[in-house]
Amino acid sequence: MPDTDSDATSAARVLVVEDEAVVAIDVRHRLTRLGYAVVGIADTGEQAVDMAGELVPDLILMDIMLAGKMDGVEAAACIRDRYAVPVVFLTAHSDRATLRRAGGAGPYGYLIKPFEERELQSALEIALYKSRMERKLAKTERLTAVTLKCLGEGLLTADETGHVVFANPAAERLLGVPAAAIVGQPLDVVYRATPGEANGATEREVAVLHCPGGHDVPVEQTTSPILDARGTSLGTVVVFRDVSLRQAAERALRDSVANLRCALTETVNALTVTSEKRDPFTAGHQQRVSHLAAALAGRLGLSEEECEGIRVAGLVHDIGKIHVPSEILAKPEALNAMEMGIVHGHCAVGHEILKDIPFPWPVARMVLEHHERMDGSGYPGRLGPEAVLMASRILALADVVEAMNSHRPYRVAPGREAALAEIRSGRGRLYDPDVVDCCLELFLRDGYRF
């Protein structure tokens, strides 16, 4: 059975238009034998038009010469304009004038009387196939047209000569010019943009569009060639979008982040000052630890953001000492076991103080872990290396090295060489070996100084 656009297994529905009854009956019988469904027979052009609208056939087999005021050519043209039903002419007249006139109605084929069934089937199948393809193409064109009209991005299409052949409503709006004034103009006249840098997130180029009205608009743009199957240029398409609101939002966000970072910096500085007011003998200790820890992190290849987190943690790593009595902090002799226990509690206290502050880094955890050791002998959790952050190991080493380079009430500073000897002897046992090696290079090869 012939297939249709909607159902490949159903018979195509055919309307026969023929004013000779014997011929009409013969055509109907032939169509039935071939598997088509004859939905009706009309004998005038007027009746054919009416039945086409009522029955909506898949195809019309139309005699050119009909009784009445409207012949087959006029009826076919009317049906084409109103209902878009394909028509195959059935005629005994094959002279040039008749065929030329019939061609104006846009027929899908011709059958010259008399004809054989195979000729009838071939003509109808070709007409049905052509009709299906045209409907599919029309559907695709409608979908594309509606999509382009609804597209929020401006779109300009130019032909191979560089002249604009299409502009969607968004392009009209962004350019401030109606499509009628855009189409037909050279693309480089209508669309003038100063290119900038590529947007890494979207892979689109950022540009400044100079609109015909005299104002400039920041846009993201993509220009692509239109090529045929052989690679020959058929034209160019430009897609662009206004990014002024997004850029304004990004600026506002950057300003907000800068303000938050400023507030965070001031908060951290305030915490640092608060801590060191309690222990004037170690004034500057946290800043020096912070600087060394950040230098170690950078040398170890940590990201800029990770280095900043370690720097901030270094500035407040001893904030927990505010719970330690001043008498203990300033005691000019070795601490007893009870006093040492109080001092050891400063890590947990610091964690409690900082844990609810929404730092973008694990600052509270670094403060908690900065006295842990690789062999589990540290405090407060006696954690092994697998449980301690790399950032905490860096901070721990920086704290040891700086402390041994500073005086305390109960001792003079052992000095740099003693500090480096300490971390060498504790490499892999107390301190992370990579951090130790990095610290030794920093002091001995690069000449780092507090």
Tab-separated table of C-alpha atoms in Angstrom:
chain	number	residue	atom	x	y	z
A	1	MET	CA	0.000	0.000	0.000
A	2	PRO	CA	1.186	3.560	-0.603
A	3	ASP	CA	2.413	5.238	2.577
A	4	THR	CA	1.406	8.661	3.817
A	5	ASP	CA	3.095	11.266	5.941
A	6	SER	CA	1.061	10.350	9.003
A	7	ASP	CA	0.787	6.586	8.693
A	8	ALA	CA	2.969	4.501	6.426
A	9	THR	CA	0.544	1.533	6.597
A	10	SER	CA	-2.691	3.354	5.589
A	11	ALA	CA	-3.893	3.889	2.032
A	12	ALA	CA	-3.466	7.313	0.480
A	13	ARG	CA	-6.815	9.105	0.151
A	14	VAL	CA	-7.482	10.342	-3.379
A	15	LEU	CA	-10.171	12.690	-4.718
A	16	VAL	CA	-10.985	12.131	-8.411
A	17	VAL	CA	-12.127	15.150	-10.438
A	18	GLU	CA	-13.479	14.026	-13.845
A	19	ASP	CA	-16.600	15.188	-15.716
A	20	GLU	CA	-16.901	12.055	-17.857
A	21	ALA	CA	-18.652	9.480	-15.688
A	22	VAL	CA	-17.271	6.437	-17.493
A	23	VAL	CA	-13.694	7.699	-17.171
A	24	ALA	CA	-14.250	8.604	-13.502
A	25	ILE	CA	-15.537	5.123	-12.700
A	26	ASP	CA	-12.620	3.525	-14.559
A	27	VAL	CA	-10.099	5.678	-12.668
A	28	ARG	CA	-11.747	4.811	-9.364
A	29	HIS	CA	-11.537	1.085	-10.099
A	30	ARG	CA	-7.879	1.366	-11.078
A	31	LEU	CA	-7.027	3.322	-7.926
A	32	THR	CA	-8.814	0.762	-5.768
A	33	ARG	CA	-6.919	-2.102	-7.371
A	34	LEU	CA	-3.659	-0.256	-6.698
A	35	GLY	CA	-4.536	0.075	-3.015
A	36	TYR	CA	-5.601	3.722	-2.851
A	37	ALA	CA	-8.742	4.925	-1.075
A	38	VAL	CA	-10.999	7.018	-3.322
A	39	VAL	CA	-12.755	9.465	-0.985
A	40	GLY	CA	-14.969	11.016	-3.641
A	41	ILE	CA	-15.593	11.969	-7.267
A	42	ALA	CA	-16.283	15.526	-8.438
A	43	ASP	CA	-17.299	16.574	-11.937
A	44	THR	CA	-16.835	20.352	-11.747
A	45	GLY	CA	-14.098	22.675	-10.561
A	46	GLU	CA	-16.385	24.301	-8.001
A	47	GLN	CA	-17.347	20.917	-6.552
A	48	ALA	CA	-13.664	19.878	-6.443
A	49	VAL	CA	-12.799	22.956	-4.368
A	50	ASP	CA	-15.635	22.291	-1.915
A	51	MET	CA	-14.818	18.586	-1.547
A	52	ALA	CA	-11.116	19.330	-1.065
A	53	GLY	CA	-12.003	21.498	1.919
A	54	GLU	CA	-14.472	18.965	3.369
A	55	LEU	CA	-12.601	15.709	2.777
A	56	VAL	CA	-8.976	16.923	3.005
A	57	PRO	CA	-7.609	14.193	0.691
A	58	ASP	CA	-3.930	13.306	0.448
A	59	LEU	CA	-3.975	13.918	-3.311
A	60	ILE	CA	-6.324	15.066	-6.090
A	61	LEU	CA	-6.387	13.523	-9.559
A	62	MET	CA	-7.755	16.426	-11.643
A	63	ASP	CA	-8.946	16.582	-15.241
A	64	ILE	CA	-7.994	19.892	-16.834
A	65	MET	CA	-11.094	20.237	-19.029
A	66	LEU	CA	-14.183	20.344	-16.812
A	67	ALA	CA	-17.786	21.389	-17.237
A	68	GLY	CA	-18.810	24.593	-15.516
A	69	LYS	CA	-17.241	28.003	-15.088
A	70	MET	CA	-14.087	26.764	-13.283
A	71	ASP	CA	-11.832	24.379	-15.199
A	72	GLY	CA	-9.223	22.094	-13.670
A	73	VAL	CA	-6.397	24.629	-13.776
A	74	GLU	CA	-8.427	27.266	-11.931
A	75	ALA	CA	-9.664	24.692	-9.424
A	76	ALA	CA	-6.118	23.406	-8.804
A	77	ALA	CA	-4.833	26.925	-8.183
A	78	CYS	CA	-7.668	27.607	-5.737
A	79	ILE	CA	-7.088	24.325	-3.900
A	80	ARG	CA	-3.336	25.020	-3.714
A	81	ASP	CA	-3.881	28.450	-2.171
A	82	ARG	CA	-6.590	27.356	0.290
A	83	TYR	CA	-5.711	23.829	1.311
A	84	ALA	CA	-2.227	22.995	-0.054
A	85	VAL	CA	-3.432	19.604	-1.325
A	86	PRO	CA	-1.196	18.211	-4.119
A	87	VAL	CA	-2.816	17.910	-7.552
A	88	VAL	CA	-1.906	15.596	-10.451
A	89	PHE	CA	-3.469	16.673	-13.751
A	90	LEU	CA	-5.326	14.113	-15.813
A	91	THR	CA	-5.773	15.295	-19.378
A	92	ALA	CA	-5.989	14.346	-23.026
A	93	HIS	CA	-4.590	17.733	-24.013
A	94	SER	CA	-0.804	17.836	-24.092
A	95	ASP	CA	-0.243	20.876	-26.294
A	96	ARG	CA	2.332	23.431	-25.154
A	97	ALA	CA	-0.193	26.172	-24.386
A	98	THR	CA	-2.275	23.912	-22.139
A	99	LEU	CA	0.743	22.574	-20.299
A	100	ARG	CA	2.152	26.087	-19.834
A	101	ARG	CA	-1.139	27.286	-18.347
A	102	ALA	CA	-1.436	24.192	-16.158
A	103	GLY	CA	2.101	24.726	-14.871
A	104	GLY	CA	1.010	28.001	-13.262
A	105	ALA	CA	-1.190	26.040	-10.842
A	106	GLY	CA	1.833	24.194	-9.426
A	107	PRO	CA	0.793	20.615	-10.192
A	108	TYR	CA	2.676	17.653	-8.768
A	109	GLY	CA	2.499	15.690	-12.026
A	110	TYR	CA	0.676	14.948	-15.297
A	111	LEU	CA	-1.077	11.911	-16.696
A	112	ILE	CA	-1.885	11.923	-20.395
A	113	LYS	CA	-5.009	9.972	-21.399
A	114	PRO	CA	-5.047	7.118	-22.133
A	115	PHE	CA	-2.640	5.749	-19.495
A	116	GLU	CA	-1.671	2.447	-17.950
A	117	GLU	CA	-1.972	1.547	-14.289
A	118	ARG	CA	1.794	1.555	-13.759
A	119	GLU	CA	1.900	5.127	-15.120
A	120	LEU	CA	-0.926	6.063	-12.758
A	121	GLN	CA	0.817	4.547	-9.761
A	122	SER	CA	4.160	6.114	-10.615
A	123	ALA	CA	2.630	9.574	-11.033
A	124	LEU	CA	0.710	9.343	-7.737
A	125	GLU	CA	3.640	7.956	-5.711
A	126	ILE	CA	5.971	10.667	-7.001
A	127	ALA	CA	3.369	13.308	-6.172
A	128	LEU	CA	2.767	11.901	-2.681
A	129	TYR	CA	6.502	11.687	-1.963
A	130	LYS	CA	7.062	15.240	-3.159
A	131	SER	CA	4.155	16.429	-1.024
A	132	ARG	CA	5.509	14.694	2.075
A	133	MET	CA	8.947	16.188	1.592
A	134	GLU	CA	7.506	19.668	1.086
A	135	ARG	CA	5.407	19.364	4.242
A	136	LYS	CA	8.418	18.229	6.247
A	137	LEU	CA	10.470	21.090	4.874
A	138	ALA	CA	7.702	23.585	5.594
A	139	LYS	CA	7.396	22.244	9.147
A	140	THR	CA	11.124	22.554	9.692
A	141	GLU	CA	11.105	26.081	8.297
A	142	ARG	CA	8.219	27.073	10.575
A	143	LEU	CA	9.943	25.621	13.632
A	144	THR	CA	13.184	27.365	12.715
A	145	ALA	CA	11.443	30.677	12.057
A	146	VAL	CA	9.596	30.627	15.383
A	147	THR	CA	12.759	29.562	17.220
A	148	LEU	CA	14.795	32.387	15.701
A	149	LYS	CA	12.085	34.919	16.494
A	150	CYS	CA	11.916	33.783	20.127
A	151	LEU	CA	15.692	33.597	20.519
A	152	GLY	CA	16.955	36.032	23.124
A	153	GLU	CA	20.232	36.475	21.274
A	154	GLY	CA	20.620	38.681	18.256
A	155	LEU	CA	21.163	36.837	14.996
A	156	LEU	CA	22.236	38.208	11.627
A	157	THR	CA	22.682	36.089	8.510
A	158	ALA	CA	24.546	37.376	5.453
A	159	ASP	CA	24.802	35.779	2.023
A	160	GLU	CA	27.988	35.054	0.100
A	161	THR	CA	28.192	38.709	-0.998
A	162	GLY	CA	28.256	39.868	2.617
A	163	HIS	CA	24.776	41.423	2.576
A	164	VAL	CA	22.308	40.747	5.396
A	165	VAL	CA	19.438	38.464	4.397
A	166	PHE	CA	17.926	37.856	7.855
A	167	ALA	CA	17.733	39.651	11.193
A	168	ASN	CA	15.734	38.274	14.099
A	169	PRO	CA	13.725	40.487	16.504
A	170	ALA	CA	16.470	40.359	19.140
A	171	ALA	CA	18.956	41.750	16.616
A	172	GLU	CA	16.532	44.557	15.760
A	173	ARG	CA	16.163	45.369	19.458
A	174	LEU	CA	19.893	45.276	20.246
A	175	LEU	CA	20.848	47.317	17.185
A	176	GLY	CA	17.909	49.684	17.568
A	177	VAL	CA	17.104	49.336	13.860
A	178	PRO	CA	14.075	47.598	12.229
A	179	ALA	CA	14.726	44.521	10.116
A	180	ALA	CA	13.546	46.340	6.985
A	181	ALA	CA	16.455	48.748	7.364
A	182	ILE	CA	18.929	45.925	8.085
A	183	VAL	CA	18.166	43.388	5.377
A	184	GLY	CA	20.045	44.120	2.181
A	185	GLN	CA	22.741	46.174	3.898
A	186	PRO	CA	26.393	45.057	4.075
A	187	LEU	CA	26.986	43.103	7.284
A	188	ASP	CA	30.064	45.149	8.215
A	189	VAL	CA	27.979	48.329	7.987
A	190	VAL	CA	25.092	47.040	10.095
A	191	TYR	CA	27.188	45.191	12.651
A	192	ARG	CA	30.265	47.121	13.788
A	193	ALA	CA	32.023	45.718	16.848
A	194	THR	CA	35.427	46.214	18.406
A	195	PRO	CA	36.621	42.773	19.502
A	196	GLY	CA	38.059	42.126	22.919
A	197	GLU	CA	39.170	38.991	24.727
A	198	ALA	CA	37.600	35.562	24.469
A	199	ASN	CA	35.329	34.509	27.318
A	200	GLY	CA	36.863	31.293	28.621
A	201	ALA	CA	33.592	30.123	30.143
A	202	THR	CA	31.533	30.382	26.947
A	203	GLU	CA	34.310	30.364	24.296
A	204	ARG	CA	32.682	33.467	22.851
A	205	GLU	CA	34.454	36.680	22.020
A	206	VAL	CA	33.687	39.719	24.124
A	207	ALA	CA	33.279	42.856	22.021
A	208	VAL	CA	31.847	46.360	22.094
A	209	LEU	CA	29.004	46.757	19.614
A	210	HIS	CA	28.755	50.223	18.071
A	211	CYS	CA	25.033	50.566	17.364
A	212	PRO	CA	23.733	52.748	14.517
A	213	GLY	CA	22.007	54.986	17.077
A	214	GLY	CA	25.387	56.053	18.421
A	215	HIS	CA	25.479	54.072	21.664
A	216	ASP	CA	27.829	51.222	22.516
A	217	VAL	CA	26.787	47.882	24.014
A	218	PRO	CA	29.108	45.213	25.467
A	219	VAL	CA	28.305	41.906	23.791
A	220	GLU	CA	29.459	38.338	23.514
A	221	GLN	CA	29.613	37.344	19.867
A	222	THR	CA	30.189	34.319	17.680
A	223	THR	CA	30.818	34.582	13.942
A	224	SER	CA	30.574	31.411	11.888
A	225	PRO	CA	30.818	30.720	8.146
A	226	ILE	CA	28.003	28.884	6.380
A	227	LEU	CA	29.466	26.248	4.066
A	228	ASP	CA	27.913	23.847	1.599
A	229	ALA	CA	28.860	20.178	1.290
A	230	ARG	CA	31.884	21.098	-0.818
A	231	GLY	CA	33.150	23.685	1.651
A	232	THR	CA	32.096	26.619	-0.512
A	233	SER	CA	30.978	29.669	1.442
A	234	LEU	CA	27.259	30.374	1.351
A	235	GLY	CA	27.430	33.236	3.808
A	236	THR	CA	28.033	34.155	7.433
A	237	VAL	CA	26.006	34.073	10.623
A	238	VAL	CA	26.663	36.341	13.610
A	239	VAL	CA	25.124	35.582	17.008
A	240	PHE	CA	25.469	38.181	19.764
A	241	ARG	CA	24.035	38.950	23.183
A	242	ASP	CA	23.988	42.005	25.415
A	243	VAL	CA	26.140	41.343	28.496
A	244	SER	CA	25.923	44.788	30.089
A	245	LEU	CA	23.686	43.598	32.943
A	246	ARG	CA	25.897	40.582	33.573
A	247	GLN	CA	29.032	42.717	33.595
A	248	ALA	CA	27.395	45.123	36.038
A	249	ALA	CA	26.444	42.193	38.275
A	250	GLU	CA	29.995	40.827	38.062
A	251	ARG	CA	31.426	44.213	39.033
A	252	ALA	CA	29.032	44.426	41.962
A	253	LEU	CA	29.981	40.895	42.999
A	254	ARG	CA	33.697	41.687	42.783
A	255	ASP	CA	33.179	44.796	44.880
A	256	SER	CA	31.185	42.795	47.402
A	257	VAL	CA	33.860	40.112	47.596
A	258	ALA	CA	36.537	42.771	48.006
A	259	ASN	CA	34.556	44.347	50.840
A	260	LEU	CA	34.066	40.964	52.500
A	261	ARG	CA	37.770	40.177	52.197
A	262	CYS	CA	38.559	43.552	53.712
A	263	ALA	CA	36.189	42.873	56.586
A	264	LEU	CA	37.676	39.395	56.993
A	265	THR	CA	41.193	40.821	57.056
A	266	GLU	CA	40.262	43.351	59.695
A	267	THR	CA	38.517	40.667	61.751
A	268	VAL	CA	41.576	38.417	61.591
A	269	ASN	CA	43.839	41.325	62.530
A	270	ALA	CA	41.606	42.113	65.481
A	271	LEU	CA	41.764	38.494	66.628
A	272	THR	CA	45.545	38.526	66.252
A	273	VAL	CA	45.921	41.683	68.312
A	274	THR	CA	43.558	40.282	70.956
A	275	SER	CA	45.659	37.149	71.248
A	276	GLU	CA	48.978	38.932	71.437
A	277	LYS	CA	47.732	41.444	73.993
A	278	ARG	CA	47.483	38.493	76.341
A	279	ASP	CA	51.063	37.408	75.637
A	280	PRO	CA	53.237	40.463	74.945
A	281	PHE	CA	56.394	38.356	75.068
A	282	THR	CA	55.395	36.658	71.813
A	283	ALA	CA	54.222	39.795	70.020
A	284	GLY	CA	54.619	39.304	66.271
A	285	HIS	CA	54.863	35.511	66.593
A	286	GLN	CA	51.622	34.837	64.736
A	287	GLN	CA	52.500	37.236	61.907
A	288	ARG	CA	55.908	35.632	61.456
A	289	VAL	CA	54.446	32.112	61.536
A	290	SER	CA	51.820	33.204	59.027
A	291	HIS	CA	54.441	34.580	56.655
A	292	LEU	CA	56.665	31.511	56.834
A	293	ALA	CA	53.739	29.075	56.477
A	294	ALA	CA	52.474	30.902	53.385
A	295	ALA	CA	55.977	30.875	51.877
A	296	LEU	CA	56.276	27.136	52.504
A	297	ALA	CA	52.843	26.483	50.988
A	298	GLY	CA	53.712	28.438	47.865
A	299	ARG	CA	57.015	26.614	47.463
A	300	LEU	CA	55.237	23.272	47.860
A	301	GLY	CA	53.005	24.135	44.904
A	302	LEU	CA	49.748	24.780	46.720
A	303	SER	CA	47.252	27.039	44.973
A	304	GLU	CA	47.073	30.751	45.669
A	305	GLU	CA	43.786	30.245	47.475
A	306	GLU	CA	45.237	27.475	49.673
A	307	CYS	CA	48.235	29.662	50.496
A	308	GLU	CA	45.911	32.462	51.558
A	309	GLY	CA	44.000	30.094	53.857
A	310	ILE	CA	47.246	28.976	55.511
A	311	ARG	CA	48.336	32.604	55.877
A	312	VAL	CA	45.082	33.498	57.641
A	313	ALA	CA	45.278	30.428	59.899
A	314	GLY	CA	48.815	31.415	60.858
A	315	LEU	CA	47.618	34.845	61.961
A	316	VAL	CA	45.154	33.362	64.466
A	317	HIS	CA	46.679	29.993	65.323
A	318	ASP	CA	47.299	30.996	68.952
A	319	ILE	CA	43.958	32.803	69.522
A	320	GLY	CA	43.082	30.073	72.049
A	321	LYS	CA	45.739	31.419	74.422
A	322	ILE	CA	43.288	34.061	75.590
A	323	HIS	CA	41.991	31.413	78.011
A	324	VAL	CA	45.484	30.907	79.488
A	325	PRO	CA	46.142	33.063	82.567
A	326	SER	CA	48.705	35.828	82.066
A	327	GLU	CA	50.753	34.474	84.940
A	328	ILE	CA	51.350	31.262	83.049
A	329	LEU	CA	52.105	33.005	79.758
A	330	ALA	CA	54.651	35.292	81.423
A	331	LYS	CA	56.125	32.736	83.846
A	332	PRO	CA	59.969	33.057	83.694
A	333	GLU	CA	60.594	29.375	84.373
A	334	ALA	CA	59.493	26.001	83.051
A	335	LEU	CA	55.819	25.187	83.462
A	336	ASN	CA	54.616	22.358	85.659
A	337	ALA	CA	52.348	19.577	84.376
A	338	MET	CA	49.120	21.334	85.315
A	339	GLU	CA	50.185	24.592	83.711
A	340	MET	CA	51.357	22.746	80.613
A	341	GLY	CA	47.949	21.097	80.375
A	342	ILE	CA	46.278	24.492	80.432
A	343	VAL	CA	48.568	25.749	77.672
A	344	HIS	CA	47.921	22.627	75.594
A	345	GLY	CA	44.222	23.433	75.720
A	346	HIS	CA	44.716	26.542	73.590
A	347	CYS	CA	44.349	24.533	70.361
A	348	ALA	CA	40.877	23.278	71.276
A	349	VAL	CA	39.858	26.691	72.606
A	350	GLY	CA	41.010	28.329	69.377
A	351	HIS	CA	38.966	25.800	67.416
A	352	GLU	CA	35.877	26.597	69.490
A	353	ILE	CA	36.340	30.315	68.904
A	354	LEU	CA	36.788	29.983	65.136
A	355	LYS	CA	34.667	26.991	64.122
A	356	ASP	CA	31.476	28.978	63.457
A	357	ILE	CA	33.175	31.741	61.482
A	358	PRO	CA	32.430	31.075	57.766
A	359	PHE	CA	36.005	31.222	56.506
A	360	PRO	CA	36.425	29.959	52.921
A	361	TRP	CA	39.224	27.724	54.243
A	362	PRO	CA	39.431	25.156	57.105
A	363	VAL	CA	41.011	27.714	59.447
A	364	ALA	CA	39.488	26.301	62.637
A	365	ARG	CA	40.735	22.813	61.826
A	366	MET	CA	44.249	24.081	61.074
A	367	VAL	CA	44.278	25.884	64.421
A	368	LEU	CA	43.134	22.686	66.153
A	369	GLU	CA	45.831	20.562	64.468
A	370	HIS	CA	48.860	22.863	64.485
A	371	HIS	CA	50.499	20.984	67.396
A	372	GLU	CA	49.867	17.467	66.035
A	373	ARG	CA	52.899	15.386	65.049
A	374	MET	CA	53.499	12.693	62.428
A	375	ASP	CA	54.063	9.946	65.016
A	376	GLY	CA	50.904	10.772	66.959
A	377	SER	CA	52.776	12.326	69.882
A	378	GLY	CA	51.265	15.776	69.412
A	379	TYR	CA	48.173	17.329	70.955
A	380	PRO	CA	45.267	17.674	71.450
A	381	GLY	CA	44.159	14.623	69.434
A	382	ARG	CA	47.408	12.639	69.092
A	383	LEU	CA	46.544	12.214	65.430
A	384	GLY	CA	48.620	10.387	62.839
A	385	PRO	CA	49.609	11.929	59.495
A	386	GLU	CA	46.662	10.480	57.589
A	387	ALA	CA	44.238	12.380	59.843
A	388	VAL	CA	45.983	15.768	59.693
A	389	LEU	CA	45.582	18.291	56.902
A	390	MET	CA	48.654	19.078	54.814
A	391	ALA	CA	47.981	22.728	55.628
A	392	SER	CA	48.121	21.882	59.350
A	393	ARG	CA	51.491	20.143	58.897
A	394	ILE	CA	52.870	23.244	57.185
A	395	LEU	CA	51.567	25.473	59.957
A	396	ALA	CA	53.007	23.169	62.634
A	397	LEU	CA	56.506	23.301	61.165
A	398	ALA	CA	56.389	27.073	60.735
A	399	ASP	CA	55.298	27.420	64.367
A	400	VAL	CA	58.235	25.328	65.611
A	401	VAL	CA	60.835	27.131	63.511
A	402	GLU	CA	59.603	30.603	64.469
A	403	ALA	CA	59.282	29.713	68.163
A	404	MET	CA	62.917	28.554	68.271
A	405	ASN	CA	63.987	31.832	66.695
A	406	SER	CA	62.246	33.930	69.382
A	407	HIS	CA	62.953	34.625	73.040
A	408	ARG	CA	60.611	33.388	75.741
A	409	PRO	CA	60.347	34.455	79.409
A	410	TYR	CA	61.922	31.174	80.500
A	411	ARG	CA	64.673	30.930	77.822
A	412	VAL	CA	66.648	32.771	75.191
A	413	ALA	CA	66.040	31.979	71.536
A	414	PRO	CA	67.961	28.825	70.465
A	415	GLY	CA	68.345	30.423	67.033
A	416	ARG	CA	68.046	29.467	63.394
A	417	GLU	CA	70.617	26.677	63.322
A	418	ALA	CA	69.021	24.956	66.322
A	419	ALA	CA	65.624	25.259	64.706
A	420	LEU	CA	66.844	23.722	61.453
A	421	ALA	CA	68.609	20.966	63.350
A	422	GLU	CA	65.366	20.232	65.203
A	423	ILE	CA	63.311	19.807	62.051
A	424	ARG	CA	66.072	17.707	60.422
A	425	SER	CA	66.097	15.319	63.364
A	426	GLY	CA	62.301	15.142	63.389
A	427	ARG	CA	61.930	14.708	59.628
A	428	GLY	CA	59.384	11.992	58.892
A	429	ARG	CA	58.930	11.256	62.594
A	430	LEU	CA	57.529	14.503	63.965
A	431	TYR	CA	57.287	16.652	60.862
A	432	ASP	CA	56.198	16.078	57.287
A	433	PRO	CA	59.355	15.257	55.268
A	434	ASP	CA	58.320	17.312	52.243
A	435	VAL	CA	57.663	20.350	54.420
A	436	VAL	CA	60.995	19.882	56.203
A	437	ASP	CA	62.917	19.692	52.908
A	438	CYS	CA	61.102	22.748	51.623
A	439	CYS	CA	61.883	24.713	54.782
A	440	LEU	CA	65.566	23.827	54.657
A	441	GLU	CA	65.784	24.971	51.041
A	442	LEU	CA	63.940	28.158	51.889
A	443	PHE	CA	66.401	29.108	54.641
A	444	LEU	CA	69.666	27.655	53.381
A	445	ARG	CA	69.394	28.178	49.621
A	446	ASP	CA	67.003	31.093	49.294
A	447	GLY	CA	68.207	32.981	52.370
A	448	TYR	CA	64.791	33.368	54.019
A	449	ARG	CA	64.757	35.644	57.052
A	450	PHE	CA	62.053	36.490	59.573
